CSV table of N, CA and C in Angstrom, one decimal:
chain,number,residue,atom,x,y,z
A,1,MET,N,-17.1,10.2,18.8
A,1,MET,CA,-17.8,9.3,19.6
A,1,MET,C,-18.6,8.3,18.6
A,2,ALA,N,-18.5,7.1,18.9
A,2,ALA,CA,-19.2,6.1,18.1
A,2,ALA,C,-20.7,6.3,18.1
A,3,ARG,N,-21.4,6.1,17.0
A,3,ARG,CA,-22.8,6.1,17.0
A,3,ARG,C,-23.5,5.0,17.7
A,4,MET,N,-22.8,3.9,17.7
A,4,MET,CA,-23.3,2.7,18.3
A,4,MET,C,-22.2,1.7,18.4
A,5,LEU,N,-22.2,0.9,19.5
A,5,LEU,CA,-21.3,-0.3,19.6
A,5,LEU,C,-22.1,-1.5,19.3
A,6,LEU,N,-21.7,-2.2,18.3
A,6,LEU,CA,-22.4,-3.4,17.8
A,6,LEU,C,-22.5,-4.4,18.9
A,7,GLN,N,-21.4,-4.6,19.7
A,7,GLN,CA,-21.4,-5.6,20.8
A,7,GLN,C,-22.4,-5.3,21.8
A,8,GLU,N,-22.8,-4.1,22.0
A,8,GLU,CA,-23.8,-3.7,23.0
A,8,GLU,C,-25.2,-3.7,22.3
A,9,ALA,N,-25.3,-3.2,21.1
A,9,ALA,CA,-26.7,-3.1,20.5
A,9,ALA,C,-27.2,-4.5,20.0
A,10,SER,N,-26.3,-5.3,19.5
A,10,SER,CA,-26.7,-6.6,19.0
A,10,SER,C,-25.6,-7.6,19.3
A,11,PRO,N,-25.5,-8.1,20.6
A,11,PRO,CA,-24.4,-8.9,21.0
A,11,PRO,C,-24.3,-10.2,20.2
A,12,GLU,N,-25.4,-10.8,19.8
A,12,GLU,CA,-25.4,-12.0,19.0
A,12,GLU,C,-24.8,-11.9,17.7
A,13,VAL,N,-25.1,-10.8,17.0
A,13,VAL,CA,-24.5,-10.5,15.7
A,13,VAL,C,-23.0,-10.3,15.8
A,14,HIS,N,-22.6,-9.5,16.8
A,14,HIS,CA,-21.2,-9.2,17.0
A,14,HIS,C,-20.5,-10.5,17.4
A,15,ALA,N,-21.1,-11.4,18.2
A,15,ALA,CA,-20.4,-12.6,18.6
A,15,ALA,C,-20.3,-13.6,17.4
A,16,GLY,N,-21.2,-13.5,16.5
A,16,GLY,CA,-21.1,-14.3,15.3
A,16,GLY,C,-19.9,-13.9,14.4
A,17,PHE,N,-19.8,-12.6,14.2
A,17,PHE,CA,-18.6,-12.2,13.5
A,17,PHE,C,-17.3,-12.5,14.2
A,18,MET,N,-17.3,-12.4,15.5
A,18,MET,CA,-16.1,-12.7,16.2
A,18,MET,C,-15.7,-14.2,16.2
A,19,LYS,N,-16.8,-15.0,16.1
A,19,LYS,CA,-16.6,-16.5,16.1
A,19,LYS,C,-15.9,-16.8,14.7
A,20,ILE,N,-16.4,-16.2,13.7
A,20,ILE,CA,-15.7,-16.5,12.3
A,20,ILE,C,-14.3,-16.0,12.4
A,21,ALA,N,-14.1,-14.8,13.0
A,21,ALA,CA,-12.7,-14.3,13.1
A,21,ALA,C,-11.8,-15.3,13.8
A,22,ALA,N,-12.3,-15.9,14.9
A,22,ALA,CA,-11.5,-16.8,15.7
A,22,ALA,C,-11.2,-18.1,14.9
A,23,VAL,N,-12.1,-18.6,14.1
A,23,VAL,CA,-11.9,-19.8,13.3
A,23,VAL,C,-10.7,-19.5,12.3
A,24,ILE,N,-10.8,-18.3,11.7
A,24,ILE,CA,-9.7,-18.0,10.7
A,24,ILE,C,-8.4,-17.8,11.4
A,25,ARG,N,-8.4,-17.1,12.6
A,25,ARG,CA,-7.2,-16.8,13.3
A,25,ARG,C,-6.5,-18.1,13.7
A,26,ARG,N,-7.3,-19.1,14.1
A,26,ARG,CA,-6.8,-20.4,14.5
A,26,ARG,C,-6.3,-21.3,13.3
A,27,GLY,N,-6.7,-20.9,12.1
A,27,GLY,CA,-6.4,-21.7,11.0
A,27,GLY,C,-4.9,-21.6,10.5
A,28,PRO,N,-4.6,-22.2,9.4
A,28,PRO,CA,-3.2,-22.3,9.0
A,28,PRO,C,-2.6,-21.1,8.3
A,29,LEU,N,-3.5,-20.1,7.9
A,29,LEU,CA,-3.0,-19.0,7.1
A,29,LEU,C,-2.1,-18.2,8.1
A,30,ASP,N,-0.9,-17.9,7.6
A,30,ASP,CA,0.1,-17.1,8.4
A,30,ASP,C,-0.5,-15.9,9.0
A,31,HIS,N,-0.3,-15.7,10.3
A,31,HIS,CA,-0.9,-14.6,11.1
A,31,HIS,C,-0.4,-13.2,10.6
A,32,ARG,N,0.8,-13.2,10.1
A,32,ARG,CA,1.3,-11.9,9.6
A,32,ARG,C,0.6,-11.5,8.3
A,33,VAL,N,0.4,-12.5,7.5
A,33,VAL,CA,-0.4,-12.3,6.2
A,33,VAL,C,-1.8,-11.9,6.6
A,34,GLN,N,-2.4,-12.5,7.6
A,34,GLN,CA,-3.8,-12.1,8.0
A,34,GLN,C,-3.8,-10.7,8.4
A,35,GLU,N,-2.9,-10.2,9.1
A,35,GLU,CA,-2.9,-8.8,9.6
A,35,GLU,C,-2.6,-7.8,8.4
A,36,LEU,N,-1.7,-8.2,7.5
A,36,LEU,CA,-1.5,-7.3,6.4
A,36,LEU,C,-2.7,-7.2,5.5
A,37,VAL,N,-3.5,-8.3,5.4
A,37,VAL,CA,-4.7,-8.2,4.6
A,37,VAL,C,-5.7,-7.3,5.3
A,38,LYS,N,-5.8,-7.5,6.6
A,38,LYS,CA,-6.8,-6.7,7.4
A,38,LYS,C,-6.5,-5.2,7.3
A,39,ILE,N,-5.2,-4.9,7.4
A,39,ILE,CA,-4.8,-3.5,7.4
A,39,ILE,C,-5.1,-2.9,6.0
A,40,ARG,N,-4.7,-3.6,5.0
A,40,ARG,CA,-4.9,-3.1,3.6
A,40,ARG,C,-6.3,-2.9,3.3
A,41,ALA,N,-7.2,-3.8,3.6
A,41,ALA,CA,-8.6,-3.7,3.3
A,41,ALA,C,-9.1,-2.5,4.1
A,42,SER,N,-8.7,-2.4,5.3
A,42,SER,CA,-9.2,-1.3,6.2
A,42,SER,C,-8.7,0.1,5.7
A,43,GLN,N,-7.5,0.1,5.2
A,43,GLN,CA,-7.0,1.4,4.6
A,43,GLN,C,-7.9,1.8,3.4
A,44,LEU,N,-8.2,0.8,2.5
A,44,LEU,CA,-9.0,1.1,1.3
A,44,LEU,C,-10.4,1.5,1.7
A,45,ASN,N,-10.9,1.0,2.8
A,45,ASN,CA,-12.3,1.3,3.2
A,45,ASN,C,-12.4,2.5,4.1
A,46,GLY,N,-11.2,3.0,4.5
A,46,GLY,CA,-11.2,4.2,5.3
A,46,GLY,C,-11.6,4.0,6.8
A,47,CYS,N,-11.3,2.8,7.3
A,47,CYS,CA,-11.7,2.5,8.7
A,47,CYS,C,-10.5,2.7,9.6
A,48,ALA,N,-10.5,3.9,10.2
A,48,ALA,CA,-9.3,4.2,11.1
A,48,ALA,C,-9.3,3.3,12.3
A,49,PHE,N,-10.4,2.9,12.8
A,49,PHE,CA,-10.4,2.0,14.0
A,49,PHE,C,-9.7,0.7,13.6
A,50,CYS,N,-10.1,0.1,12.5
A,50,CYS,CA,-9.5,-1.2,12.1
A,50,CYS,C,-8.1,-1.1,11.7
A,51,VAL,N,-7.7,0.0,11.1
A,51,VAL,CA,-6.3,0.2,10.7
A,51,VAL,C,-5.5,0.2,12.0
A,52,ASP,N,-5.9,1.0,13.0
A,52,ASP,CA,-5.3,1.1,14.3
A,52,ASP,C,-5.2,-0.3,15.0
A,53,ARG,N,-6.3,-0.9,15.1
A,53,ARG,CA,-6.3,-2.2,15.7
A,53,ARG,C,-5.4,-3.2,15.1
A,54,HIS,N,-5.4,-3.3,13.8
A,54,HIS,CA,-4.7,-4.4,13.1
A,54,HIS,C,-3.2,-4.0,12.9
A,55,THR,N,-2.8,-2.8,12.9
A,55,THR,CA,-1.4,-2.5,12.9
A,55,THR,C,-0.8,-2.9,14.2
A,56,GLY,N,-1.5,-2.7,15.3
A,56,GLY,CA,-1.1,-3.1,16.6
A,56,GLY,C,-1.0,-4.6,16.7
A,57,ASP,N,-2.0,-5.3,16.1
A,57,ASP,CA,-2.0,-6.8,16.1
A,57,ASP,C,-0.8,-7.3,15.2
A,58,ALA,N,-0.5,-6.6,14.1
A,58,ALA,CA,0.6,-7.0,13.3
A,58,ALA,C,1.9,-6.9,14.0
A,59,ARG,N,2.1,-5.8,14.7
A,59,ARG,CA,3.3,-5.6,15.5
A,59,ARG,C,3.4,-6.7,16.5
A,60,ALA,N,2.3,-7.0,17.2
A,60,ALA,CA,2.4,-8.1,18.2
A,60,ALA,C,2.7,-9.5,17.6
A,61,ALA,N,2.3,-9.7,16.3
A,61,ALA,CA,2.6,-10.9,15.6
A,61,ALA,C,4.0,-10.9,15.1
A,62,GLY,N,4.8,-9.8,15.3
A,62,GLY,CA,6.2,-9.8,14.9
A,62,GLY,C,6.4,-9.1,13.5
A,63,GLU,N,5.4,-8.4,13.0
A,63,GLU,CA,5.5,-7.8,11.7
A,63,GLU,C,6.5,-6.6,11.8
A,64,ASP,N,7.3,-6.4,10.8
A,64,ASP,CA,8.3,-5.3,10.7
A,64,ASP,C,7.5,-4.0,10.4
A,65,GLU,N,8.0,-3.0,11.2
A,65,GLU,CA,7.3,-1.7,11.1
A,65,GLU,C,7.4,-1.1,9.6
A,66,ARG,N,8.5,-1.3,8.9
A,66,ARG,CA,8.6,-0.9,7.5
A,66,ARG,C,7.6,-1.5,6.6
A,67,ARG,N,7.3,-2.8,6.8
A,67,ARG,CA,6.3,-3.5,6.0
A,67,ARG,C,4.9,-2.9,6.3
A,68,ILE,N,4.6,-2.6,7.5
A,68,ILE,CA,3.3,-2.0,7.8
A,68,ILE,C,3.2,-0.6,7.1
A,69,HIS,N,4.3,0.2,7.1
A,69,HIS,CA,4.3,1.5,6.5
A,69,HIS,C,4.2,1.4,5.0
A,70,HIS,N,4.8,0.4,4.4
A,70,HIS,CA,4.8,0.2,3.0
A,70,HIS,C,3.5,-0.4,2.4
A,71,LEU,N,2.6,-0.8,3.2
A,71,LEU,CA,1.4,-1.4,2.7
A,71,LEU,C,0.6,-0.5,1.7
A,72,THR,N,0.6,0.8,1.8
A,72,THR,CA,-0.1,1.6,0.9
A,72,THR,C,0.6,1.6,-0.5
A,73,VAL,N,1.9,1.2,-0.5
A,73,VAL,CA,2.6,1.2,-1.8
A,73,VAL,C,3.2,-0.2,-2.0
A,74,TRP,N,2.5,-1.3,-1.6
A,74,TRP,CA,3.0,-2.6,-1.6
A,74,TRP,C,3.5,-3.1,-3.0
A,75,ARG,N,2.8,-2.6,-4.1
A,75,ARG,CA,3.2,-3.0,-5.4
A,75,ARG,C,4.6,-2.5,-5.8
A,76,GLU,N,5.0,-1.4,-5.2
A,76,GLU,CA,6.3,-0.8,-5.5
A,76,GLU,C,7.4,-1.2,-4.5
A,77,SER,N,7.0,-1.8,-3.4
A,77,SER,CA,7.9,-2.1,-2.4
A,77,SER,C,8.5,-3.5,-2.5
A,78,PRO,N,9.8,-3.6,-2.3
A,78,PRO,CA,10.5,-4.9,-2.4
A,78,PRO,C,10.4,-5.8,-1.1
A,79,LEU,N,9.5,-5.3,-0.2
A,79,LEU,CA,9.5,-6.0,1.1
A,79,LEU,C,8.6,-7.1,1.3
A,80,TYR,N,7.8,-7.5,0.2
A,80,TYR,CA,6.8,-8.5,0.3
A,80,TYR,C,7.1,-9.7,-0.6
A,81,SER,N,6.8,-10.9,-0.1
A,81,SER,CA,7.0,-12.1,-0.9
A,81,SER,C,6.0,-12.2,-2.0
A,82,ASP,N,6.2,-13.1,-3.0
A,82,ASP,CA,5.2,-13.3,-4.0
A,82,ASP,C,3.9,-13.8,-3.5
A,83,ALA,N,3.9,-14.6,-2.4
A,83,ALA,CA,2.7,-15.1,-1.8
A,83,ALA,C,1.9,-13.9,-1.2
A,84,GLU,N,2.6,-13.1,-0.5
A,84,GLU,CA,2.0,-11.9,0.2
A,84,GLU,C,1.4,-11.0,-0.9
A,85,ARG,N,2.1,-10.8,-2.0
A,85,ARG,CA,1.7,-9.9,-3.1
A,85,ARG,C,0.4,-10.5,-3.7
A,86,ALA,N,0.3,-11.8,-3.8
A,86,ALA,CA,-0.9,-12.4,-4.3
A,86,ALA,C,-2.1,-12.1,-3.4
A,87,ALA,N,-1.8,-12.3,-2.1
A,87,ALA,CA,-2.9,-12.1,-1.1
A,87,ALA,C,-3.3,-10.6,-1.1
A,88,LEU,N,-2.4,-9.7,-1.2
A,88,LEU,CA,-2.7,-8.3,-1.2
A,88,LEU,C,-3.5,-7.9,-2.5
A,89,GLY,N,-3.1,-8.5,-3.6
A,89,GLY,CA,-3.8,-8.2,-4.9
A,89,GLY,C,-5.2,-8.7,-4.8
A,90,TYR,N,-5.4,-9.9,-4.2
A,90,TYR,CA,-6.7,-10.4,-4.0
A,90,TYR,C,-7.6,-9.5,-3.1
A,91,THR,N,-6.9,-9.1,-2.0
A,91,THR,CA,-7.6,-8.2,-1.1
A,91,THR,C,-8.1,-6.9,-1.7
A,92,GLU,N,-7.2,-6.3,-2.5
A,92,GLU,CA,-7.6,-5.1,-3.2
A,92,GLU,C,-8.7,-5.3,-4.2
A,93,ALA,N,-8.6,-6.4,-5.0
A,93,ALA,CA,-9.7,-6.6,-6.0
A,93,ALA,C,-11.0,-6.8,-5.3
A,94,VAL,N,-11.1,-7.6,-4.3
A,94,VAL,CA,-12.3,-7.9,-3.6
A,94,VAL,C,-12.8,-6.7,-2.9
A,95,THR,N,-12.0,-6.0,-2.2
A,95,THR,CA,-12.4,-4.8,-1.5
A,95,THR,C,-12.9,-3.7,-2.4
A,96,ARG,N,-12.3,-3.6,-3.6
A,96,ARG,CA,-12.7,-2.6,-4.6
A,96,ARG,C,-13.9,-3.1,-5.5
A,97,ARG,N,-14.3,-4.3,-5.2
A,97,ARG,CA,-15.4,-5.0,-5.9
A,97,ARG,C,-15.1,-5.1,-7.4
A,98,GLU,N,-13.8,-5.5,-7.7
A,98,GLU,CA,-13.3,-5.7,-9.0
A,98,GLU,C,-13.3,-7.2,-9.3
A,99,PRO,N,-13.3,-7.6,-10.5
A,99,PRO,CA,-13.1,-9.0,-10.8
A,99,PRO,C,-11.8,-9.6,-10.4
A,100,VAL,N,-11.8,-10.8,-9.9
A,100,VAL,CA,-10.5,-11.5,-9.6
A,100,VAL,C,-10.2,-12.3,-10.8
A,101,SER,N,-9.1,-11.9,-11.4
A,101,SER,CA,-8.7,-12.5,-12.7
A,101,SER,C,-8.3,-14.0,-12.5
A,102,ASP,N,-8.4,-14.8,-13.6
A,102,ASP,CA,-8.0,-16.2,-13.5
A,102,ASP,C,-6.5,-16.2,-13.2
A,103,GLU,N,-5.8,-15.3,-13.7
A,103,GLU,CA,-4.3,-15.2,-13.5
A,103,GLU,C,-4.0,-15.0,-12.0
A,104,LEU,N,-4.7,-14.1,-11.4
A,104,LEU,CA,-4.5,-13.9,-9.9
A,104,LEU,C,-4.9,-15.1,-9.1
A,105,TRP,N,-6.1,-15.7,-9.5
A,105,TRP,CA,-6.5,-16.9,-8.8
A,105,TRP,C,-5.5,-18.0,-8.9
A,106,GLU,N,-4.9,-18.2,-10.1
A,106,GLU,CA,-3.9,-19.3,-10.3
A,106,GLU,C,-2.7,-19.0,-9.5
A,107,THR,N,-2.3,-17.7,-9.4
A,107,THR,CA,-1.2,-17.3,-8.6
A,107,THR,C,-1.4,-17.6,-7.1
A,108,LEU,N,-2.6,-17.3,-6.6
A,108,LEU,CA,-3.0,-17.6,-5.3
A,108,LEU,C,-2.9,-19.1,-5.0
A,109,ARG,N,-3.4,-19.9,-5.9
A,109,ARG,CA,-3.4,-21.4,-5.8
A,109,ARG,C,-2.0,-21.9,-5.7
A,110,LYS,N,-1.0,-21.2,-6.4
A,110,LYS,CA,0.4,-21.7,-6.4
A,110,LYS,C,1.0,-21.5,-5.0
A,111,HIS,N,0.5,-20.5,-4.3
A,111,HIS,CA,1.1,-20.1,-3.0
A,111,HIS,C,0.4,-20.6,-1.8
A,112,TYR,N,-0.9,-20.9,-1.9
A,112,TYR,CA,-1.7,-21.2,-0.8
A,112,TYR,C,-2.5,-22.5,-1.0
A,113,PRO,N,-2.3,-23.5,-0.1
A,113,PRO,CA,-3.1,-24.7,-0.1
A,113,PRO,C,-4.6,-24.3,0.0
A,114,GLU,N,-5.5,-25.3,-0.4
A,114,GLU,CA,-6.9,-25.0,-0.4
A,114,GLU,C,-7.5,-24.4,0.9
A,115,ARG,N,-7.1,-25.0,2.0
A,115,ARG,CA,-7.6,-24.5,3.3
A,115,ARG,C,-7.2,-23.0,3.6
A,116,GLU,N,-5.9,-22.7,3.3
A,116,GLU,CA,-5.4,-21.4,3.5
A,116,GLU,C,-6.1,-20.4,2.5
A,117,LEU,N,-6.3,-20.9,1.3
A,117,LEU,CA,-7.0,-20.0,0.3
A,117,LEU,C,-8.5,-19.8,0.8
A,118,GLY,N,-9.1,-20.8,1.3
A,118,GLY,CA,-10.5,-20.6,1.8
A,118,GLY,C,-10.5,-19.6,3.0
A,119,ASP,N,-9.5,-19.7,3.9
A,119,ASP,CA,-9.4,-18.8,5.0
A,119,ASP,C,-9.1,-17.4,4.5
A,120,LEU,N,-8.3,-17.3,3.5
A,120,LEU,CA,-8.0,-15.9,2.9
A,120,LEU,C,-9.3,-15.3,2.3
A,121,ALA,N,-10.1,-16.1,1.6
A,121,ALA,CA,-11.3,-15.6,1.0
A,121,ALA,C,-12.3,-15.2,2.1
A,122,GLY,N,-12.4,-16.0,3.2
A,122,GLY,CA,-13.2,-15.7,4.3
A,122,GLY,C,-12.8,-14.4,5.0
A,123,LEU,N,-11.5,-14.3,5.2
A,123,LEU,CA,-10.9,-13.2,5.9
A,123,LEU,C,-11.1,-11.9,5.2
A,124,VAL,N,-10.9,-11.9,3.9
A,124,VAL,CA,-11.1,-10.6,3.1
A,124,VAL,C,-12.6,-10.2,3.2
A,125,SER,N,-13.5,-11.2,3.1
A,125,SER,CA,-14.9,-10.9,3.2
A,125,SER,C,-15.3,-10.4,4.6
A,126,LEU,N,-14.7,-11.0,5.6
A,126,LEU,CA,-15.0,-10.6,7.0
A,126,LEU,C,-14.5,-9.2,7.3
A,127,ILE,N,-13.2,-8.9,6.9
A,127,ILE,CA,-12.7,-7.6,7.3
A,127,ILE,C,-13.5,-6.5,6.5
A,128,ASN,N,-13.9,-6.8,5.3
A,128,ASN,CA,-14.7,-5.8,4.6
A,128,ASN,C,-16.1,-5.6,5.3
A,129,ALA,N,-16.7,-6.7,5.8
A,129,ALA,CA,-17.9,-6.6,6.5
A,129,ALA,C,-17.7,-5.8,7.8
A,130,LEU,N,-16.7,-6.0,8.5
A,130,LEU,CA,-16.4,-5.3,9.8
A,130,LEU,C,-16.1,-3.8,9.5
A,131,ASN,N,-15.4,-3.5,8.4
A,131,ASN,CA,-15.2,-2.1,8.0
A,131,ASN,C,-16.6,-1.5,7.7
A,132,LEU,N,-17.5,-2.2,7.2
A,132,LEU,CA,-18.8,-1.7,6.9
A,132,LEU,C,-19.7,-1.4,8.1
A,133,PHE,N,-19.2,-1.9,9.3
A,133,PHE,CA,-19.8,-1.5,10.6
A,133,PHE,C,-19.0,-0.3,11.1
A,134,GLY,N,-17.7,-0.4,11.1
A,134,GLY,CA,-16.8,0.6,11.7
A,134,GLY,C,-17.0,2.0,11.1
A,135,VAL,N,-17.0,2.1,9.8
A,135,VAL,CA,-17.0,3.4,9.1
A,135,VAL,C,-18.4,4.1,9.4
A,136,PRO,N,-19.5,3.5,9.1
A,136,PRO,CA,-20.8,4.2,9.3
A,136,PRO,C,-21.1,4.4,10.8
A,137,LEU,N,-20.6,3.5,11.6
A,137,LEU,CA,-20.9,3.7,13.1
A,137,LEU,C,-19.9,4.6,13.8
A,138,HIS,N,-19.0,5.2,13.0
A,138,HIS,CA,-18.0,6.1,13.5
A,138,HIS,C,-17.1,5.6,14.6
A,139,LEU,N,-16.7,4.3,14.5
A,139,LEU,CA,-15.8,3.8,15.4
A,139,LEU,C,-14.4,4.5,15.2
A,140,ARG,N,-13.8,4.8,16.3
A,140,ARG,CA,-12.5,5.6,16.2
A,140,ARG,C,-11.5,4.9,17.1
A,141,PRO,N,-10.2,5.0,16.7
A,141,PRO,CA,-9.2,4.4,17.6
A,141,PRO,C,-9.1,5.2,18.9
A,142,PRO,N,-8.6,4.6,20.0
A,142,PRO,CA,-8.4,5.4,21.2
A,142,PRO,C,-7.3,6.4,21.0
A,143,LEU,N,-7.4,7.5,21.7
A,143,LEU,CA,-6.4,8.6,21.6
A,143,LEU,C,-5.2,8.3,22.4
A,144,ASP,N,-5.2,7.4,23.3
A,144,ASP,CA,-4.0,7.1,24.2
A,144,ASP,C,-3.0,6.3,23.5
């Protein structure tokens, strides 16, 4: 059972996070990339609720089941494009609070126009923030 539901305890704060999410979702960054990033950050942060939610969203966006399963080993899997690898590398570095190398940043810039790169940076920060709600508040995926 969740300790607290943010949308009930502090609806304005929850709405603010959801508004940012909606802006990014409507932006030009590929929706499948968005979901892969959200799943991978949530895996690293141990947020079962978010992993469950975003794997479902990824499937709804047309993501291949194998690619979802391979996310934990994306560096070894041949199923991802160079652009997706760059986004996943950025996601891992930020989520682990590691430096983002100039090499990684230049790779990102090769694959993503400025707006998409801005949305990616915002998305990675946002999903990490949401995971920081989900894990300590004990949000759990539904059992059904």
